[in-house]
Structure formats: C-alpha cells, structure tokens
CSV table of C-alpha atoms and ligand atoms in Angstrom, one decimal:
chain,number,residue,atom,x,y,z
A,14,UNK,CA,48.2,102.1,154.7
A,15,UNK,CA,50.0,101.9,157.7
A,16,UNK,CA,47.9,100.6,161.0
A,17,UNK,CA,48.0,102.8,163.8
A,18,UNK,CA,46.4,101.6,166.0
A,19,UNK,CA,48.4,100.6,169.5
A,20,UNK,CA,49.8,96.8,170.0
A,21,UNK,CA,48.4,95.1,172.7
A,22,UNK,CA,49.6,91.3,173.7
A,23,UNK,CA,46.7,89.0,175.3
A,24,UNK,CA,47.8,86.1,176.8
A,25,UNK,CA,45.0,84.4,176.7
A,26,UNK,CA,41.6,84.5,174.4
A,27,UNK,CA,38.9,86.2,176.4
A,28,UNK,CA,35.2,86.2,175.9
A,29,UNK,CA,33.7,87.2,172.3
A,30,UNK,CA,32.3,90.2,172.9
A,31,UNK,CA,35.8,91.7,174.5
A,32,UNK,CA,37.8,90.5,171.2
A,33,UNK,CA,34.7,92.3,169.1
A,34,UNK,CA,36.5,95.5,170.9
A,35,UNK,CA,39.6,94.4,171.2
A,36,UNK,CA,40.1,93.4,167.3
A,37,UNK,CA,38.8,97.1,166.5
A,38,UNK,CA,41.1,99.0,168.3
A,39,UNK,CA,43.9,97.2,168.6
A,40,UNK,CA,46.8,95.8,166.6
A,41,UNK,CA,47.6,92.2,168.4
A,42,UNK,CA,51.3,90.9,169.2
A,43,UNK,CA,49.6,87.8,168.0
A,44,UNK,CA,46.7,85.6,168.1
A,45,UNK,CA,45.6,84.6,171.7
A,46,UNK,CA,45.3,81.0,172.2
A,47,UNK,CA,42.5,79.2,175.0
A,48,UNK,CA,45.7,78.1,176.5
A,49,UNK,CA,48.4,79.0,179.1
A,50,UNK,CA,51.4,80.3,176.8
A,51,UNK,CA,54.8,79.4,178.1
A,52,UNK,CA,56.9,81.8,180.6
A,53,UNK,CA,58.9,82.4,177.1
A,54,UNK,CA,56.0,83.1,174.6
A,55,UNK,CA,54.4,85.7,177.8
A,56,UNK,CA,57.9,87.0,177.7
A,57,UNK,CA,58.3,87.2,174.3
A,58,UNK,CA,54.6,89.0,173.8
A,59,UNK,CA,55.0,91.3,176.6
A,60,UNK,CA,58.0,92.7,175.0
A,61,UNK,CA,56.3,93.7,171.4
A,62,UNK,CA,53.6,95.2,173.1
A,63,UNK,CA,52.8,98.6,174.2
A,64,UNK,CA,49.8,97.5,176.4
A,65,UNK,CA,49.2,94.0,177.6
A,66,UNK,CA,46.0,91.8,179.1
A,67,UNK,CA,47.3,89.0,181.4
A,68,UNK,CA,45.8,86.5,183.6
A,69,UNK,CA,46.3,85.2,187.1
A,70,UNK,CA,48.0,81.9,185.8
A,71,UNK,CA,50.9,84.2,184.4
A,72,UNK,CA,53.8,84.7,186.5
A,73,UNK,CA,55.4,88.2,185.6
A,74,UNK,CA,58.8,88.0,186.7
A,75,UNK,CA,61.1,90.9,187.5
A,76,UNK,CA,63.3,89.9,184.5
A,77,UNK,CA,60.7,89.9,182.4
A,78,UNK,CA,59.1,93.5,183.3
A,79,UNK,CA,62.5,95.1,183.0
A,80,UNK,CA,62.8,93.3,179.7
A,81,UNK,CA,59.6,94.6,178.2
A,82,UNK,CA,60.7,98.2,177.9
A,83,UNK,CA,58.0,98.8,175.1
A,84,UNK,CA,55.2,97.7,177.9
A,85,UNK,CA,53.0,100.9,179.4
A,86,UNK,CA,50.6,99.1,180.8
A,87,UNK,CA,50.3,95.3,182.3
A,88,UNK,CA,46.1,95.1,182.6
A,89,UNK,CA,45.7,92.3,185.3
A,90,UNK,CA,42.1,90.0,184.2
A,91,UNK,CA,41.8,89.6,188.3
A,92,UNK,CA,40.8,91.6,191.2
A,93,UNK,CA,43.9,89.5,192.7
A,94,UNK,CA,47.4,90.5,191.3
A,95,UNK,CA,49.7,88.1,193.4
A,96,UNK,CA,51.1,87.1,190.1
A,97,UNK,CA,52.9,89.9,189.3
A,98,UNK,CA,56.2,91.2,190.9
A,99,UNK,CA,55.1,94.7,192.5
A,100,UNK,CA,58.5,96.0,193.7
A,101,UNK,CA,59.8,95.6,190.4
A,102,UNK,CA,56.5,97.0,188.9
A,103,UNK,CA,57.6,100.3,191.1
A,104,UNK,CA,61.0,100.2,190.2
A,105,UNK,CA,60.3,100.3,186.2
A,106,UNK,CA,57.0,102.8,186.4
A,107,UNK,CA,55.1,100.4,184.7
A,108,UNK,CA,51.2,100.3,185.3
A,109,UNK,CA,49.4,97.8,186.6
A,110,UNK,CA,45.8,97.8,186.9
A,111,UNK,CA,43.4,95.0,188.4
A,112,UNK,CA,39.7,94.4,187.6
A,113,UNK,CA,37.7,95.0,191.4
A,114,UNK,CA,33.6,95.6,191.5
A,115,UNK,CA,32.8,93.4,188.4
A,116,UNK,CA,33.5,90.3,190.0
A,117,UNK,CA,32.4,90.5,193.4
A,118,UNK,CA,28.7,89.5,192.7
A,119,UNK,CA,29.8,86.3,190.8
A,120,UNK,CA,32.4,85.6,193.4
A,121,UNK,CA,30.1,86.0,196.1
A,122,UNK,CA,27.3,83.5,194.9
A,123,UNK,CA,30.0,81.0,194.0
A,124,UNK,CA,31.0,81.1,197.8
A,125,UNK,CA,27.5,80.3,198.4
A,126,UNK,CA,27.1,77.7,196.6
A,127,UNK,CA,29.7,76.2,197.7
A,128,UNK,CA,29.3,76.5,201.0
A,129,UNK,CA,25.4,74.9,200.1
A,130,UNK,CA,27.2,72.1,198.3
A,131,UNK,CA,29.4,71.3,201.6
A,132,UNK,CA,27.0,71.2,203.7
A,133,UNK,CA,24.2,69.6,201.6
A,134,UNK,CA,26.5,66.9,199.6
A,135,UNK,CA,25.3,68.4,196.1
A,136,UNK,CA,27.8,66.7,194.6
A,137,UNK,CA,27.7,63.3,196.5
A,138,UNK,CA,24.1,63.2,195.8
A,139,UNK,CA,24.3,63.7,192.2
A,140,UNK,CA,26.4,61.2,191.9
A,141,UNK,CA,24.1,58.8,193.4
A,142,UNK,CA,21.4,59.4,190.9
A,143,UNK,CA,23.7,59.4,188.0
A,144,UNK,CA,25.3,56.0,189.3
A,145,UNK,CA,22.0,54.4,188.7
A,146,UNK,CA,22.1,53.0,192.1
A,147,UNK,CA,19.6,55.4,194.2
A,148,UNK,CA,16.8,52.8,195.7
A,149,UNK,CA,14.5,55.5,196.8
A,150,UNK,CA,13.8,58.1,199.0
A,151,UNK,CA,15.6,57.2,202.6
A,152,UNK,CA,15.0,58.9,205.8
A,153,UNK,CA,18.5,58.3,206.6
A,154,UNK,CA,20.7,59.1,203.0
A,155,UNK,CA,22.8,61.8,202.8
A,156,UNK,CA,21.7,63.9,205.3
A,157,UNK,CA,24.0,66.8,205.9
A,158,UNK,CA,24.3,69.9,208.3
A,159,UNK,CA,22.1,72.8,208.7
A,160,UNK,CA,22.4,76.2,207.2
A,161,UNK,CA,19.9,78.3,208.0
A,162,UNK,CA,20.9,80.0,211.2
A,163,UNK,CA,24.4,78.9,212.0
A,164,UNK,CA,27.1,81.1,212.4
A,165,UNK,CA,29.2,82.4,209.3
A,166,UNK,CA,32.6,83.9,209.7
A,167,UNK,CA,34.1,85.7,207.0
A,168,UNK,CA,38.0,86.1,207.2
A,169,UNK,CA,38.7,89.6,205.2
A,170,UNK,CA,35.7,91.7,204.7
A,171,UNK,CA,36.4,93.9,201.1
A,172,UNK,CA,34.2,94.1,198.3
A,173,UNK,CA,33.7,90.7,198.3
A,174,UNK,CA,33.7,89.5,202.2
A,175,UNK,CA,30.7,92.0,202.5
A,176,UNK,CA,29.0,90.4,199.6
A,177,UNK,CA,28.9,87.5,200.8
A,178,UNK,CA,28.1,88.5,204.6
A,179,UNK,CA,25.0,90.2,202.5
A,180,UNK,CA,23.7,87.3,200.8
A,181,UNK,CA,23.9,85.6,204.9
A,182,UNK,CA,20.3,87.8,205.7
A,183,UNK,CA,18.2,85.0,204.1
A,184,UNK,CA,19.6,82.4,205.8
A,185,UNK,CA,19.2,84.2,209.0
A,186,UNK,CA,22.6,83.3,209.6
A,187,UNK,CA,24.7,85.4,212.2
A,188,UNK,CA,27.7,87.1,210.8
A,189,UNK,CA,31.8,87.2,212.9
A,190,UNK,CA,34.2,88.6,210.7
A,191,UNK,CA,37.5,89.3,211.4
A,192,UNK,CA,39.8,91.6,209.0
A,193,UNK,CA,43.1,93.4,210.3
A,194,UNK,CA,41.8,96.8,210.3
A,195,UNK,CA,39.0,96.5,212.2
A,196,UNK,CA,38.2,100.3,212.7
A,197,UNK,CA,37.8,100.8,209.3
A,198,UNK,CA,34.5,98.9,209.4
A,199,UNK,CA,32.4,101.8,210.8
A,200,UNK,CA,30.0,101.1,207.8
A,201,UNK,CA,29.2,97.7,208.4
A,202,UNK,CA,25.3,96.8,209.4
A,203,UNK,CA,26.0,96.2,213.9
A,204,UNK,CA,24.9,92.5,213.4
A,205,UNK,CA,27.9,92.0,211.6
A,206,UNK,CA,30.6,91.2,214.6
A,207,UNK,CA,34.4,91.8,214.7
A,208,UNK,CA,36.3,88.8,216.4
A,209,UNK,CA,40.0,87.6,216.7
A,210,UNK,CA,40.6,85.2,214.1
A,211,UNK,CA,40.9,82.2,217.1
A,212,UNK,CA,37.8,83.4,218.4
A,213,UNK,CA,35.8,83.5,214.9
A,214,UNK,CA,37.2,79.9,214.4
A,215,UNK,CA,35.7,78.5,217.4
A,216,UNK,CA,32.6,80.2,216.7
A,217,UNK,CA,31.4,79.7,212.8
A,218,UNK,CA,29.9,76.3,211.3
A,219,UNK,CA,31.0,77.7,208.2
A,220,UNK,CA,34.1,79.6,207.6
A,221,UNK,CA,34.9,81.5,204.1
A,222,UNK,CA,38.1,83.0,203.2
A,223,UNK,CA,37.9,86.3,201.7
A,224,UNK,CA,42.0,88.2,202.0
A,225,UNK,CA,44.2,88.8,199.1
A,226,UNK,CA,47.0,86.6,198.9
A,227,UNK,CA,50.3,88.6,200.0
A,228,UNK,CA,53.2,87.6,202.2
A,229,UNK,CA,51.0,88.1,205.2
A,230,UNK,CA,48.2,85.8,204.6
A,231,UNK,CA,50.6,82.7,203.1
A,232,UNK,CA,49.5,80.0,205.1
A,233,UNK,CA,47.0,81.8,207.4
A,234,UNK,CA,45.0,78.8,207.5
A,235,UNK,CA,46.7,76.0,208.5
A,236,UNK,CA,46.5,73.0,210.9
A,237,UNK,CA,47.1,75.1,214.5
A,238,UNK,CA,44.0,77.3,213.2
A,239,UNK,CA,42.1,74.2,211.4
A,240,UNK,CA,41.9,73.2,215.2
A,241,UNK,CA,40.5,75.7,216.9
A,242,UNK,CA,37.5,75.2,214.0
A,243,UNK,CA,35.0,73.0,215.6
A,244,UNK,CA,34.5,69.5,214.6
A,245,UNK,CA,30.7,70.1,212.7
A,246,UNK,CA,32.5,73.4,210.8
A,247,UNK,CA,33.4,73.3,207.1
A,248,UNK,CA,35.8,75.6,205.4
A,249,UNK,CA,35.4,77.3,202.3
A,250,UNK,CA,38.3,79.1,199.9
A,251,UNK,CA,37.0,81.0,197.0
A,252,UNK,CA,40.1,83.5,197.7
A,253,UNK,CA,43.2,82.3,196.4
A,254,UNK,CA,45.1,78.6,197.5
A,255,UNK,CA,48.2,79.5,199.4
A,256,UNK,CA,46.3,80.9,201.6
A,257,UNK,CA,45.0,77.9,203.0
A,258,UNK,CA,47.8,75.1,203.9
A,259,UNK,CA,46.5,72.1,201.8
A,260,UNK,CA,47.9,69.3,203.1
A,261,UNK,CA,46.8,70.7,207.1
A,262,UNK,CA,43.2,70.7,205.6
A,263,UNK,CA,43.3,66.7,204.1
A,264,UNK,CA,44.8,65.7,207.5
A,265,UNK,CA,42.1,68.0,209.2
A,266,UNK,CA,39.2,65.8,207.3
A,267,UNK,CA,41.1,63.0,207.4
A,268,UNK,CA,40.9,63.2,211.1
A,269,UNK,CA,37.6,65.1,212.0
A,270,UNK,CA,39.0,68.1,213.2
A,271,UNK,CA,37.1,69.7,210.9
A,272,UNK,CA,33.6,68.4,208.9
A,273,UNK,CA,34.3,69.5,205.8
A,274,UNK,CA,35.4,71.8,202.7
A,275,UNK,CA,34.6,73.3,199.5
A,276,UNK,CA,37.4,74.6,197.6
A,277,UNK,CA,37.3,76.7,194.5
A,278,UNK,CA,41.8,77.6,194.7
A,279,UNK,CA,44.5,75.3,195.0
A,280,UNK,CA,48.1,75.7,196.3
A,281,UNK,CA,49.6,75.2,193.2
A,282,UNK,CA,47.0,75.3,190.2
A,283,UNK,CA,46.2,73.2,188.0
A,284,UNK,CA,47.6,70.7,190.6
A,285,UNK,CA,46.0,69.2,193.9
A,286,UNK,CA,46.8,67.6,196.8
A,287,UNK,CA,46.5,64.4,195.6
A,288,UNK,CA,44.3,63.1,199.1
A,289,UNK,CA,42.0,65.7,197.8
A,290,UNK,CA,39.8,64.1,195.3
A,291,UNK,CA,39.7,60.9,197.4
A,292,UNK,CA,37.7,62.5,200.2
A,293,UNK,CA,34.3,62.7,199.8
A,294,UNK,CA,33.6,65.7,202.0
A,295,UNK,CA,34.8,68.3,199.9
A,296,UNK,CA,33.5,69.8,197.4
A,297,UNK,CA,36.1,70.8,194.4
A,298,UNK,CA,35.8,73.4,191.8
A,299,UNK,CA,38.0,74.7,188.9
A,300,UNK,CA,39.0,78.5,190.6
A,301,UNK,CA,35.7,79.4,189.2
A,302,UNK,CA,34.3,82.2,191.4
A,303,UNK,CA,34.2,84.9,188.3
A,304,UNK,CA,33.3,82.7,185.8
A,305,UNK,CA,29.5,84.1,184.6
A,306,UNK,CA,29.4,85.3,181.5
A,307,UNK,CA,28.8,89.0,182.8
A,308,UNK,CA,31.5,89.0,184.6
A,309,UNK,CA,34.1,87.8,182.4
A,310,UNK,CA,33.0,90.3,179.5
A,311,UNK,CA,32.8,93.3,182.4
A,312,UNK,CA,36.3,92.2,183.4
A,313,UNK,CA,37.6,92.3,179.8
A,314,UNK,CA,36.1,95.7,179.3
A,315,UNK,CA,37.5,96.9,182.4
A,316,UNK,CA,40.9,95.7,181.5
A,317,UNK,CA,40.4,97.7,178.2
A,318,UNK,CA,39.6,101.0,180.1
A,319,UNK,CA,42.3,100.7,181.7
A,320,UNK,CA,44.4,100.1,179.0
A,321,UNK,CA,42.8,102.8,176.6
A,322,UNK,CA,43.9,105.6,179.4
A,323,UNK,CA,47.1,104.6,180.1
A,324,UNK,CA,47.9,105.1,176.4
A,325,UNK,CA,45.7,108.0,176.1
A,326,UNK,CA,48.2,109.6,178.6
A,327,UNK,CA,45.2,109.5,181.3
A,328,UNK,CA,45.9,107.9,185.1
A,329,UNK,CA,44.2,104.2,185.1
A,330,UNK,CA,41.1,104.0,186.5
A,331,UNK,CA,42.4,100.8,188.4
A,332,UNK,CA,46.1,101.2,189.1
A,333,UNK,CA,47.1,99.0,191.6
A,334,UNK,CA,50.4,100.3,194.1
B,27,DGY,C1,40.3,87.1,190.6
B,27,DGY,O1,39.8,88.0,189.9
B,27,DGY,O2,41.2,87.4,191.4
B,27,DGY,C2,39.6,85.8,190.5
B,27,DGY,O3,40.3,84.8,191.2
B,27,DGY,C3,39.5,85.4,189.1
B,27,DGY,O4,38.5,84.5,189.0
C-alpha cells in the first residue's frame, strides 16, 4: 500500500518520546543521526522533504532554502533562529516557526545556576574533593562572593529575562534591567528598574545576558562595556555567543576588570577561546540552558504542532517574521 503520510527531514535525533510521534505520523527523508549532518546531507534532506525539524547548529543558507522547493515548513528546535537566513525565508514564503514558552523555565534556572556556580566556585570546589587533595575544612578555601542581596542586571527582559529576574525574589536581590523598548515594560513588578546599559553595568555584581542574537546585539558586550562592569562583577551568557566578544571577556579576567564568568554559548560552537578553559574563574557549560528532559520533549512537540498545521493548510502557531 502506498504511505501517505507527509515527509519530514530531522536533522538530528530528538528525544524518544518525540520520535514515538514522529515515527507515526510521518514518513522520514532518512534516519536522524545524534550527530551534526554536513551543510550537504542538511541540503540534501531539506530538499526531499515537505516539512523539516532543524536545530540551532544548522546553518540554512539562502541557496539552500531556494533549493528546497518541496520544503513548506522549516520547524526551528530553538526559541533563537539566528541560524536561518530570514530575508530569504521572506523572499521564498517559506515558514519558519521557533519553539518560545517551553524553554524559558529550563533556561532560566540554568542562568541560575550558573551564576551560583561563579560566584560560589562549584566547579573549582569539586574538583578539589575529587583530586583527593582536600585537607579539611579551612576558614580561608575557596571563599567566593555573596549572592543574596547584590544587584542583578538583566540585559533583554522577554520570556526568559523576566524569568530569571523572577527567580531574583529569594535571593532578595535588587533587579536593573535594561531592554530597548523600555515602555513596553508597563507590566513589570516597580522593583524591577530600567537603566542605560552603561549605567546597569556599573551597578550589577552579576550581569546576565538575555537578547536574541541579530545584527544589533553582535558584539554588545565587549571590552569598552566589560569596563564599565565593576571589578567584584561576574558575567553570565546563557543567550547566544556572539553576543558577547570572547576574546574582550579572557583579557577582562585576565586583567581584573571583571571577577568572573559563567558561560553556557560560545562565539563559534563547538569551539572556544582557547584562554578560556585555562582560567579558573569561569564556569563553562555545553549551550545547555534547555537541556531538561521536559523541555526538550515540549520543544519537539512544539516543533510538531507547528509542522502538523502548516501542512494541514492552518497558520503556524509559532511563525516567526
Ligand atoms: C534556544 O532555544 O535558542 C536555546 O539556545 C536552545 O537550547
């Protein structure tokens, strides 16, 4: 019997209980690998498909969305869709749809727990009891910086800035944002303060990085804003690398200008600066921020929703301009 059920091209293997779904209602381009394909083999899939899941590591190309004329529908696994060429998106009517609200939650405590990790040298300290050389308890090892009570500025205040400056209550920390539509924050709680981006610098002991990556915010961090950050302050990226200048934040720590950073995006993944690693007061993580369970299957599903009403002849849910 002939299957006719819609082809859909995964770039990558999600989480099992998406490819339970996926496997039922779909007929796949091929099976999805745990691995990066090639710029060719993305090319290649995305033009057999009529619907396609793709993840931030895949650069889609103008060439290659005006050469997948089958494609309706390009489902982003991301809130972020910096990887895929939006002019030519427009120019082709193709649909592209991202994966917001799911993710914030997991992104959010990751931020946290990096910016606990900074500050309270998690990782240095687990590697001193692992090393096997820990004497004892010391009134004078590894003590870090306070968190409870210091200032927290949040640079971009979306679904996932506000999450964060949510979580800040508990630590009865004091919140300065600073987001470039400021009027549109009518909503926001009044303890939560607006400030120019030099002035929320010089302010916060910890400052987390919360804008979408776009041609604006390329490089908004780098070493003229790094010092106006106070000495004591750490930094913290769970947004997306370029928009942070890397090599401005290892001379930063290199010198003091700033204390210290946690870091969950890099500049050009899988790569890093290769100073990085050798400094002690960052904290480095794998771009993890929505890697829970939960959130991984909700961002699946999502992606599926999407897909499902595009080729239903239904507006996506998600669609992304
Ligand atoms: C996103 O959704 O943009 C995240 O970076 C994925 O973890």
């Amino acid at each position: 019997m002939t299957d006719r059920r819609p082809t859909l091209y995964l770039s990558r293997l999600l989480p099992d209980p998406v490819m339970a779904v996926v496997r039922e209602r779909f007929q796949l381009v091929q099976e999805p690998l745990d691995a990066l394909p090639t710029p060719l083999a993305l090319r290649e899939g995305l033009c057999q498909a009529d619907a396609a899941i793709v993840t931030l590591g895949d650069l889609i190309d103008a060439e290659t969305i005006h050469a997948a004329t089958r494609l309706k529908i390009l489902a982003n696994y991301a809130v972020g869709y910096n990887n895929i060429d939006l002019a030519a998106v427009r120019a082709r009517g193709l649909i592209v749809t991202n994966t917001p609200d799911v993710l914030t939650d997991a992104t959010a405590d990751l931020t946290w727990a990096l910016i606990l990790a900074t500050a309270r040298r998690i990782v240095e300290g687990d590697a001193l009891v692992r090393s096997g050389q820990w004497t004892g308890w010391s009134p004078t090892q590894l003590m870090g910086a306070e968190v409870s009570g210091k200032t927290l500025g949040i640079i971009g205040m979306g679904r996932i800035g506000q999450a964060v400056a949510q979580r800040a209550v508990g630590f009865r920390m004091p919140v300065r944002y600073h987001t470039r539509q400021p009027n549109a924050a009518t909503s926001f709680p009044c303890e939560w303060a607006y400030r120019s981006l030099k002035d929320l610098l010089g302010e916060s002991d910890m400052v987390t990085i919360h804008v979408p990556l776009t041609p604006n915010t390329h490089h908004l961090i780098g070493a003229r804003e790094l010092a106006w950050m106070k000495p004591t302050a750490f930094l913290i990226n769970t947004a997306r690398g370029p928009i942070v200048d890397e090599g401005a934040v290892v001379n930063s720590l290199k010198i003091g200008i700033i204390a210290g950073a946690g870091l969950d995006v890099y500049e050009q993944e899988p790569a890093i600066h290769s100073a990085l690693a050798e400094l002690k007061q960052v904290v480095l993580l794998p771009h993890l921020g929505s890697a829970t369970l939960h959130a991984r299957v909700q961002m699946g599903l999502v992606c599926l929703k999407n897909v499902q009403a595009v080729l239903d002849g239904h507006p996506a849910p998600n669609h992304v301009q």
